[in-house]
Coordinates of C-alpha atoms and ligand atoms in Angstrom, one line a residue:
X230 CA -13.4 -34.1 -18.0
X231 CA -14.5 -35.5 -14.6
X232 CA -15.1 -39.0 -15.8
X233 CA -16.0 -41.8 -13.6
X234 CA -13.1 -43.6 -15.3
X235 CA -10.7 -40.9 -14.2
X236 CA -12.1 -41.2 -10.7
X237 CA -11.4 -45.0 -10.6
X238 CA -7.8 -44.7 -11.9
X239 CA -6.9 -42.0 -9.5
X240 CA -8.2 -44.3 -6.5
X241 CA -6.0 -47.1 -7.6
X242 CA -2.8 -44.9 -7.7
X243 CA -0.6 -44.1 -4.8
X244 CA -0.6 -40.3 -4.0
X245 CA 3.0 -39.9 -5.6
X246 CA 1.8 -41.9 -8.8
X247 CA -1.3 -39.5 -8.9
X248 CA 0.9 -36.5 -8.7
X249 CA 3.1 -37.6 -11.6
X250 CA 0.0 -38.5 -13.7
X251 CA -1.1 -35.0 -13.1
X252 CA 2.1 -33.2 -13.8
X253 CA 2.6 -35.5 -16.7
X254 CA -0.7 -34.5 -18.3
X255 CA -0.2 -30.9 -17.5
X256 CA 3.3 -30.9 -19.0
X257 CA 2.0 -32.6 -22.2
X258 CA -0.7 -30.0 -22.5
X259 CA 1.8 -27.3 -22.4
X260 CA 0.5 -25.9 -19.0
X261 CA 2.5 -23.4 -17.1
X262 CA 1.0 -24.1 -13.8
X263 CA -1.3 -26.6 -12.1
X264 CA -3.7 -25.2 -9.5
X265 CA -4.9 -27.6 -6.7
X266 CA -7.8 -25.7 -5.0
X267 CA -9.6 -26.7 -2.0
X268 CA -13.3 -25.9 -2.3
X269 CA -15.9 -26.6 0.5
X270 CA -16.3 -30.2 0.0
X271 CA -13.8 -31.3 -2.7
X272 CA -10.6 -30.2 -4.4
X273 CA -10.6 -28.8 -7.9
X274 CA -7.5 -29.2 -10.2
X275 CA -7.0 -26.5 -12.8
X276 CA -4.2 -26.1 -15.6
X277 CA -3.1 -22.7 -16.8
X278 CA -2.7 -23.1 -20.7
X279 CA -1.7 -20.3 -22.9
X280 CA -2.7 -17.8 -20.1
X281 CA -6.2 -19.3 -19.5
X282 CA -7.0 -21.5 -16.6
X283 CA -8.8 -24.6 -17.8
X284 CA -10.6 -27.0 -15.2
X285 CA -9.4 -30.5 -15.4
X286 CA -10.9 -32.7 -12.7
X287 CA -12.1 -32.6 -9.0
X288 CA -10.9 -34.9 -6.4
X289 CA -12.2 -35.8 -2.9
X290 CA -10.7 -33.8 0.1
X291 CA -9.1 -36.9 1.6
X292 CA -7.2 -37.9 -1.8
X293 CA -6.2 -34.2 -2.1
X294 CA -4.8 -34.2 1.5
X295 CA -2.8 -37.4 0.7
X296 CA -1.5 -35.9 -2.6
X297 CA -0.5 -32.7 -0.7
X298 CA 1.4 -34.6 2.1
X299 CA 3.3 -36.4 -0.8
X300 CA 4.2 -32.9 -2.4
X301 CA 5.5 -31.7 0.8
X302 CA 7.9 -34.7 1.0
X303 CA 8.8 -34.4 -2.6
X304 CA 9.6 -30.7 -2.0
X305 CA 11.5 -31.2 1.4
X306 CA 8.9 -29.2 3.1
X307 CA 8.4 -29.8 6.9
X308 CA 5.6 -32.4 7.3
X309 CA 3.7 -30.8 9.9
X310 CA 0.9 -28.6 9.0
X311 CA 2.1 -25.0 8.7
X312 CA -0.5 -22.1 9.1
X313 CA 1.8 -19.9 7.0
X314 CA 2.4 -19.9 3.2
X315 CA 5.3 -22.0 2.1
X316 CA 7.3 -22.9 -1.0
X317 CA 9.6 -25.2 -2.2
X318 CA 10.6 -27.0 -5.3
X319 CA 11.5 -30.4 -7.0
X320 CA 12.4 -31.9 -10.3
X321 CA 11.5 -34.8 -12.0
X322 CA 11.6 -36.6 -15.6
X323 CA 8.4 -36.6 -17.8
X324 CA 7.7 -37.5 -21.4
X325 CA 7.6 -34.6 -23.7
X326 CA 5.6 -34.5 -27.0
X327 CA 8.4 -36.4 -28.9
X328 CA 8.0 -39.1 -26.3
X329 CA 11.3 -38.5 -24.6
X330 CA 12.1 -37.8 -21.0
X331 CA 12.9 -34.4 -20.1
X332 CA 13.8 -33.2 -16.7
X333 CA 11.4 -30.7 -15.4
X334 CA 11.6 -28.4 -12.5
X335 CA 8.6 -27.7 -10.4
X336 CA 8.1 -24.9 -8.0
X337 CA 5.6 -25.5 -5.4
X338 CA 3.8 -22.8 -3.6
X339 CA 1.4 -23.6 -0.7
X340 CA -1.2 -20.8 0.4
X341 CA -3.5 -21.4 3.4
X342 CA -7.3 -20.7 2.6
X343 CA -10.3 -21.0 4.8
X344 CA -11.0 -24.3 2.9
X345 CA -7.3 -25.8 3.5
X346 CA -4.0 -25.3 1.9
X347 CA -4.1 -24.2 -2.0
X348 CA -1.3 -25.4 -4.0
X349 CA 0.3 -24.1 -7.1
X350 CA 2.7 -25.9 -9.0
X351 CA 4.6 -24.0 -11.6
X352 CA 6.4 -26.0 -14.5
X353 CA 9.6 -24.6 -15.0
X354 CA 12.6 -25.5 -17.4
X355 CA 10.5 -26.1 -20.4
X356 CA 12.0 -25.9 -23.7
X357 CA 9.4 -23.7 -25.0
X358 CA 10.7 -20.8 -22.6
X359 CA 13.7 -20.5 -24.7
X360 CA 13.1 -18.8 -28.1
X361 CA 15.6 -17.3 -30.6
X362 CA 14.8 -13.4 -31.2
X363 CA 13.3 -14.4 -34.6
X364 CA 10.6 -16.6 -33.0
X365 CA 9.4 -14.0 -30.6
X366 CA 6.8 -12.7 -32.9
X367 CA 8.4 -9.5 -33.7
X368 CA 7.8 -7.4 -36.8
X369 CA 11.3 -7.1 -38.9
X370 CA 11.9 -3.5 -37.9
X371 CA 11.4 -4.4 -34.1
X372 CA 13.8 -7.6 -34.5
X373 CA 16.4 -5.3 -36.0
X374 CA 16.0 -2.8 -33.0
X375 CA 16.1 -5.7 -30.4
X376 CA 19.4 -6.9 -31.9
X377 CA 20.9 -3.5 -32.1
X378 CA 19.9 -2.7 -28.4
X379 CA 21.1 -5.8 -27.1
X380 CA 24.4 -5.9 -29.1
X381 CA 25.4 -2.3 -27.8
X382 CA 27.7 -3.9 -25.2
X383 CA 26.8 -1.3 -22.5
X384 CA 23.9 0.4 -21.1
X385 CA 20.4 -0.9 -19.9
X386 CA 17.3 -2.3 -21.4
X387 CA 14.2 -2.8 -19.4
X388 CA 11.2 -4.9 -20.4
X389 CA 7.6 -4.4 -19.0
X390 CA 4.3 -6.1 -19.1
X391 CA 2.1 -8.0 -16.8
X392 CA 2.9 -11.6 -15.2
X393 CA 3.0 -14.3 -18.0
X394 CA 3.5 -11.8 -21.0
X395 CA 6.5 -13.4 -22.0
X396 CA 9.1 -11.2 -20.4
X397 CA 11.5 -13.8 -19.4
X398 CA 11.3 -15.5 -22.9
X399 CA 12.5 -12.0 -24.3
X400 CA 15.4 -11.8 -21.9
X401 CA 16.3 -15.3 -22.5
X402 CA 16.4 -14.7 -26.2
X403 CA 18.8 -11.9 -25.6
X404 CA 21.2 -14.1 -23.4
X405 CA 20.9 -16.6 -26.1
X406 CA 21.8 -14.3 -28.8
X407 CA 24.8 -12.9 -27.0
X408 CA 26.1 -16.3 -25.8
X409 CA 26.0 -17.5 -29.4
X410 CA 27.7 -14.5 -31.1
X411 CA 30.2 -13.6 -28.4
X412 CA 31.5 -16.2 -26.1
X413 CA 34.2 -13.7 -24.8
X414 CA 31.5 -12.1 -22.5
X415 CA 30.9 -13.0 -18.8
X416 CA 27.2 -13.2 -18.6
X417 CA 25.7 -13.6 -15.0
X418 CA 21.9 -13.6 -14.0
X419 CA 20.0 -13.0 -10.7
X420 CA 16.5 -14.7 -11.3
X421 CA 13.3 -15.6 -9.3
X422 CA 12.6 -18.3 -10.3
X423 CA 15.3 -19.6 -12.6
X424 CA 12.9 -20.8 -15.6
X425 CA 15.4 -22.4 -17.9
X426 CA 19.0 -23.9 -17.1
X427 CA 21.7 -22.4 -19.6
X428 CA 24.9 -24.5 -20.0
X429 CA 27.3 -21.9 -20.2
X430 CA 25.9 -19.0 -18.1
X431 CA 26.1 -18.3 -14.5
X432 CA 22.5 -18.2 -13.0
X433 CA 21.8 -17.5 -9.6
X434 CA 18.5 -18.1 -7.7
X435 CA 17.4 -15.2 -5.5
X436 CA 16.5 -16.4 -1.9
X437 CA 14.8 -13.6 -0.1
X438 CA 14.1 -15.6 3.0
X439 CA 17.7 -15.9 3.8
X440 CA 18.6 -12.1 2.8
X441 CA 19.7 -13.1 -0.8
X442 CA 17.7 -10.3 -2.3
X443 CA 17.8 -8.6 -5.9
X444 CA 19.7 -5.9 -4.2
X445 CA 22.3 -8.0 -2.3
X446 CA 22.8 -10.0 -5.4
X447 CA 23.5 -7.1 -7.4
X448 CA 26.2 -5.9 -4.7
X449 CA 27.9 -9.1 -5.0
X450 CA 27.6 -9.7 -8.7
X451 CA 29.7 -6.5 -9.3
X452 CA 32.5 -8.2 -8.0
X453 CA 32.4 -11.2 -10.1
X454 CA 33.7 -9.1 -13.1
X455 CA 30.5 -9.5 -15.3
X456 CA 30.0 -8.0 -18.9
X457 CA 26.4 -8.7 -19.2
X458 CA 24.0 -8.9 -16.1
X459 CA 20.4 -10.0 -16.3
X460 CA 18.1 -9.0 -13.3
X461 CA 14.7 -10.9 -13.1
X462 CA 13.1 -7.8 -11.8
X463 CA 13.9 -4.2 -10.6
X464 CA 11.3 -3.4 -7.9
X465 CA 13.1 -1.4 -5.3
X466 CA 15.3 1.8 -5.1
X467 CA 18.3 -0.2 -4.1
X468 CA 18.3 -2.6 -6.8
X469 CA 17.4 0.2 -9.4
X470 CA 20.5 2.2 -8.3
X471 CA 22.9 -0.8 -8.4
X472 CA 21.6 -1.7 -11.9
X473 CA 22.1 1.8 -13.1
X474 CA 25.6 1.9 -11.5
X475 CA 26.5 -1.2 -13.4
X476 CA 25.1 0.1 -16.6
X477 CA 27.2 3.4 -16.0
X478 CA 30.3 1.5 -15.5
X479 CA 30.1 0.0 -19.0
X480 CA 28.1 -3.3 -18.4
X481 CA 25.3 -4.3 -20.4
X482 CA 22.2 -4.7 -18.0
X483 CA 18.9 -6.0 -18.9
X484 CA 15.9 -6.3 -16.6
X485 CA 12.1 -6.2 -16.2
X486 CA 10.2 -3.5 -14.3
X487 CA 6.7 -3.0 -13.4
X488 CA 5.0 -0.4 -15.9
X489 CA 2.4 -0.3 -18.4
X490 CA 4.1 0.9 -21.5
X491 CA 7.5 1.3 -22.9
X492 CA 7.4 5.3 -22.0
X493 CA 5.6 4.4 -18.5
X494 CA 8.9 2.9 -17.6
X495 CA 10.5 6.3 -17.4
X496 CA 7.9 7.3 -14.6
X497 CA 8.7 4.1 -12.9
X498 CA 12.3 4.8 -12.8
X499 CA 11.7 8.4 -11.5
X500 CA 9.6 6.6 -8.8
X501 CA 12.5 4.3 -7.9
X502 CA 14.7 7.5 -7.2
X503 CA 16.7 7.4 -10.5
X504 CA 17.4 10.9 -11.6
X505 CA 16.1 11.7 -15.2
X506 CA 19.4 12.8 -16.6
X507 CA 20.7 9.5 -15.4
X508 CA 17.8 7.6 -17.0
X509 CA 18.7 9.1 -20.3
X510 CA 22.1 8.5 -20.0
X511 CA 22.0 4.8 -19.1
X512 CA 19.0 3.5 -20.9
X513 CA 19.4 2.0 -24.6
X514 CA 15.8 1.4 -24.8
X515 CA 12.6 0.0 -23.1
X516 CA 10.3 -2.6 -24.4
X517 CA 6.6 -3.3 -23.4
X518 CA 5.2 -6.6 -24.4
X519 CA 2.0 -8.9 -24.2
X520 CA 1.1 -12.4 -25.6
X521 CA -1.8 -13.0 -27.7
X522 CA -3.2 -16.6 -28.9
X523 CA -2.6 -17.6 -32.3
X524 CA -5.5 -18.7 -34.6
X525 CA -5.4 -22.6 -35.2
X526 CA -4.1 -23.0 -39.0
X527 CA -6.0 -26.1 -39.1
X528 CA -9.5 -24.7 -38.9
X529 CA -8.6 -21.0 -39.8
X530 CA -11.6 -19.3 -41.4
X531 CA -13.1 -15.8 -42.3
X532 CA -14.7 -13.8 -39.5
X533 CA -17.1 -10.9 -39.3
X534 CA -16.4 -9.3 -36.0
X535 CA -19.0 -7.1 -34.4
X536 CA -18.9 -3.5 -35.7
X537 CA -18.4 -2.3 -32.2
X538 CA -15.1 -4.1 -31.9
X539 CA -13.8 -2.8 -35.2
X540 CA -14.5 0.7 -34.0
X541 CA -12.7 0.1 -30.8
X542 CA -9.6 -0.8 -32.9
X543 CA -10.2 2.1 -35.3
X544 CA -10.4 -0.3 -38.1
X545 CA -13.8 1.0 -39.4
X546 CA -12.1 2.6 -42.5
X547 CA -10.1 -0.2 -43.6
X548 CA -10.7 -3.5 -45.5
X549 CA -9.5 -6.2 -43.4
X550 CA -9.6 -9.9 -44.0
X551 CA -10.5 -10.8 -40.6
X552 CA -9.8 -14.4 -39.4
X553 CA -10.7 -16.9 -36.7
X554 CA -10.4 -20.4 -35.7
X555 CA -13.6 -22.3 -36.3
X556 CA -12.6 -25.2 -33.6
X557 CA -11.2 -28.6 -34.4
X558 CA -9.5 -31.6 -32.6
X559 CA -6.1 -30.3 -33.3
X560 CA -6.9 -27.2 -31.2
X561 CA -9.1 -29.0 -28.7
X562 CA -12.0 -26.8 -30.1
X563 CA -10.6 -23.6 -29.0
X564 CA -9.6 -22.1 -32.3
X565 CA -6.3 -21.2 -31.0
X566 CA -2.9 -22.9 -31.0
X567 CA -0.1 -21.2 -29.1
X568 CA 0.6 -17.6 -28.6
X569 CA 3.0 -14.9 -30.1
X570 CA 4.3 -11.7 -28.7
X571 CA 3.2 -8.1 -29.5
X572 CA 5.7 -5.5 -28.9
X573 CA 6.3 -1.7 -28.4
X574 CA 10.1 -0.7 -28.6
X575 CA 11.3 2.7 -27.7
X576 CA 15.0 2.9 -28.9
X577 CA 16.6 6.0 -27.2
X578 CA 18.2 8.5 -29.5
X579 CA 19.8 11.9 -28.7
X580 CA 16.4 13.6 -29.7
X581 CA 14.4 11.4 -27.5
X582 CA 16.8 12.1 -24.6
X583 CA 16.6 15.7 -24.8
X584 CA 12.8 15.8 -25.1
X585 CA 12.8 13.6 -21.9
X586 CA 15.4 15.9 -20.2
X587 CA 13.3 18.8 -21.1
X588 CA 10.2 17.1 -19.6
X589 CA 8.3 17.4 -22.9
X590 CA 4.9 15.7 -22.7
X591 CA 4.6 11.8 -23.5
X592 CA 3.0 12.7 -27.0
X593 CA 5.9 14.7 -28.0
X594 CA 8.3 11.8 -27.2
X595 CA 6.1 9.5 -29.1
X596 CA 5.9 11.7 -32.2
X597 CA 9.7 11.9 -32.2
X598 CA 10.1 8.1 -31.8
X599 CA 7.7 7.5 -34.5
X600 CA 10.3 9.1 -37.1
X601 CA 12.3 6.1 -36.3
X602 CA 9.4 3.6 -36.7
X603 CA 8.0 3.5 -33.2
X604 CA 4.6 1.6 -32.8
X605 CA 2.4 1.2 -29.9
X606 CA 1.3 -2.2 -28.6
X607 CA -2.3 -1.7 -29.9
X608 CA -0.8 -0.8 -33.5
X609 CA 1.5 -3.9 -33.3
X610 CA -1.4 -6.0 -32.3
X611 CA -3.6 -4.5 -35.1
X612 CA -1.0 -5.8 -37.6
X613 CA -1.4 -9.4 -36.3
X614 CA -4.9 -8.9 -37.1
X615 CA -4.2 -7.7 -40.6
X616 CA -2.0 -10.6 -40.9
X617 CA -4.7 -13.2 -39.9
X618 CA -2.5 -14.2 -37.0
X619 CA -5.0 -13.4 -34.0
X620 CA -8.5 -12.4 -33.7
X621 CA -10.2 -9.1 -33.0
X622 CA -11.6 -10.2 -29.6
X623 CA -8.2 -11.4 -28.5
X624 CA -6.5 -8.1 -29.1
X625 CA -9.3 -6.3 -27.3
X626 CA -8.9 -8.5 -24.3
X627 CA -5.2 -8.5 -24.0
X628 CA -4.3 -4.9 -25.2
X629 CA -7.2 -2.6 -24.7
Ligands
ZN260 ZN1 -8.3 -25.9 -34.9

């Protein structure tokens, strides 16, 4: 989209106007991040939309440096050039798809590279990040499990998945559900970053640079008489210990953790020095999740995926009505519109707890879980192929 016309418009705008035009365009396109990347003799601007990075335009190094300086002013960063990574934030009003102004928080991260400062603007406070549980893309069985897990009133739920897999949206859907159904609860969050501002919830932004870490936050939160605590991420033994302590004392705790599967979370907790028996005692359940792109309904058509791919998914003995998007103006010729979640939910019961304590192999824990409807991420994703919601290629890319 590097048209001469765009180049001309960019020249006439002041740096602040140019930033606003870029952010407005990204916001309307549904981008989560804007990347401003210095190359050898020009600067490339790219948007991350639905998980993929898309080129939008390139600008001259001179223009980019004016834009960069204005961004620093907007985010209250020191004006002088720094050799160190920096981050800041600002907010401004942008038009949404309904042509109404929406206040948008932008988090700015500056990273020094050999070609100059690379900037990533993360667009926060988007209405899309807030979904009710029923809109997450869960099967009915999983939806019932998630509701049951989150309404339990005590204990811990841990969610895992790579960056950008929708974990925050799942946690926010739990908060939304709890705050709608029970306003007698005191809900407090520790987040980094806060991606959506709830009206009636106390949300707190982690500031590691001044010593306000997840662990420090947990220590303080327990003195705030909480019923429900959401922790952005558990990544160190101290935070893990506080979180387990809070769950043991009758609070509901939910958080994300770095692991590859619902069961992988157990090994991660052992890594974080939580004793096996304690894990079984406090955990209500673990959830693994990913996001897959949804086929555009306007150009959906039959698909004949390569046999090799069908074998990879174990679908060779099944008749499946495969679908794909042909590409149309509505989906900007990508064949996809939006994304949906795929899930693996391990709900703990006594049988699973004793299997874990007895250090039974994972395969055995899975077969016990299957008795109450457990399915793996891949099985959930394959269901989405059967339902014509996503493509074989997308599932192979995201889940395998
Ligand atoms: Zn389409």
